[in-house]
Amino acid sequence: MKKWDWREGQRPHRRHGGGGHRHGWYRSNRQRPAHDDQWSGYNDAGQHHRTPQRRYEDQSYSSSAPSSSSSSSSSNTSSSSAPELPGFYFDPEKNRYFRLLPGNNNCNPLTREQLQEKEREKQRSKMLAEDEKPRKKAPRKGLNTSLLLQKKHLGLLPDNSYCRLVHEVKVSAMRRHKLEIQSTDNSNPNTDNFRLIVGDSACERVFTVNDVSHGGCKYGIMNFSSSSRGSLSVEMCDNLYFTNRKVNSICWASVNYPDSHVLLCLVGAADTPGCVSLLPASLFSNSNPDQPGMLCSFKISSAWSCAWCLNPQFDKTFSTGLSRRVIVKDAETGRTQTYSTSSDVLAQQFALRVPVLFNGCRSGEIFSIDLRQRVRRDQSSKTSRFHQESAITSVRVLQDENYLLAADMLGQIKLWDVRVTKPVQEYKGHYNEHAYLPIHVNEPEGLLLAVGQDCYTRLWSLKDGHLLRTIPSPHPAANDLIPSVVFSSKLGGCRGLPGLLMAVKHDLYYFPYNTDYQDEVEQTAGF
């Protein structure tokens, strides 16, 4: 008797000559036409075989099925990546699929966003445990201080390359230490989350912006000092200023002496218009009985960015990037020059040797303005221009001033040669989708730093773009808890050591080059 095949039951009814037929299935081989032998469950040799469709049904995609094929499928899934099924989530620990219900409601405990967040947090915890180990992986294969010193003594390594590679080894050995912020008001500890920290040129002072729980923000200055034993102390200045407006951009300004003032871009809120404020640094300390040297505020709405010019020809000049225009203003005389643009200007920086302002736009355009050039109405003010694929979040001019670093909202960081307007280097690994994130350059150490939207701090070799280290955040990743960092060759003044300062949530962390930092701090505390 022929074994019934499931496809025959679904074939349409056919008439074949004068032979008898029945509605439904064929009862015997005599009633089945010869050209339908391809539907049989047996081949000509009498051996059983399965059709491709039947083979597909025998594959089990649920480990809860009791069949033998299910166990083989589970073993294959554990040894390789499980196939993705729409509406289902595969748990590798339990080796089975779970249904994802649509919608975001309290009755659905399992959503794809929660699973992705759980996986990211698991990865962060793993990297945090790896980061706590005293011996870390070298940034380059076979790179260590003894080998570098040996190559230097043999004349195989130039001095500049030796110093750069030693810094890379030091970066890989940095360990996290939490700093205690001292304040005259010890009864009111800092419980507000850090939003921004910006160090001055000597990195003895750091301007801080903190979010306030009831709305708005507060800002002030922290003083850093380092002892001969290598310890770092932090003291918050007495005066803190509160505002209900958002701080978009900060830079230090040299009006009376280097870093004598702070330039702030404040975004308007409700009936309060936006402005650009120039505040003396002495305003934040009660220890200085003298009156502030210069305190002024310019009513400029929708200011996205600001920059201060250090060129001697325009040493009292600052710029602000607005919606579709750039304003260059003299802080003493108030003389203003306006330049029209085709997009919002989100990032700015002046060159030092020549009075040229570089601007990065929301459209991805990067262009420069020469302040010495007089622009007519029918002429363009842009002396050079080039583009990246997304909105520019930060621009940094190198000391050579022929090269410029630019980061955008696609996570791309490129080094441009402004003479030929072409990228010459790319730094991969940065993550950004829509956040306004800066980049930091330290040329003496040959390092580039950036904090991504995933809350990881990454360090690259400025020369060849090699990713040296990825530092996870001490706190779970969140859009409102992205760390803000400062890296300096002499953190804490002239006697300080190179290190990384990280502010996240309401905590302050220090990553020193000195691997014996914690022991020295404990010895200092014992005296």
Tab-separated table of C-alpha atoms in Angstrom, residues 23 47 55 89 102 106 126 135 145 164 193 229 233 270 309 315 326-327 336 350 385 390 411 437 451 454-455 462 495:
chain	number	residue	atom	x	y	z
A	23	HIS	CA	-13.256	13.749	-5.627
A	47	GLN	CA	13.446	3.989	-0.955
A	55	ARG	CA	12.590	18.779	5.352
A	89	TYR	CA	14.094	36.675	21.467
A	102	PRO	CA	4.263	44.355	20.810
A	106	ASN	CA	3.482	47.495	32.051
A	126	LYS	CA	32.454	42.979	32.127
A	135	ARG	CA	47.802	44.420	34.533
A	145	THR	CA	58.575	50.150	28.526
A	164	ARG	CA	54.905	58.890	22.065
A	193	ASN	CA	24.866	65.598	38.147
A	229	ARG	CA	54.003	62.879	46.588
A	233	SER	CA	43.237	67.516	45.779
A	270	ALA	CA	10.351	80.920	28.498
A	309	CYS	CA	40.685	84.485	19.849
A	315	ASP	CA	43.190	89.479	21.430
A	326	VAL	CA	28.345	83.897	12.784
A	327	ILE	CA	28.933	86.935	15.003
A	336	THR	CA	30.457	93.540	15.705
A	350	PHE	CA	40.273	80.132	16.349
A	385	ARG	CA	35.340	74.883	2.905
A	390	SER	CA	26.636	64.690	9.199
A	411	GLY	CA	30.487	59.049	14.987
A	437	LEU	CA	29.787	65.801	22.050
A	451	VAL	CA	33.339	60.317	24.907
A	454	ASP	CA	27.331	54.960	24.603
A	455	CYS	CA	29.199	56.545	27.592
A	462	LEU	CA	46.863	60.983	17.060
A	495	ARG	CA	53.995	69.913	39.372
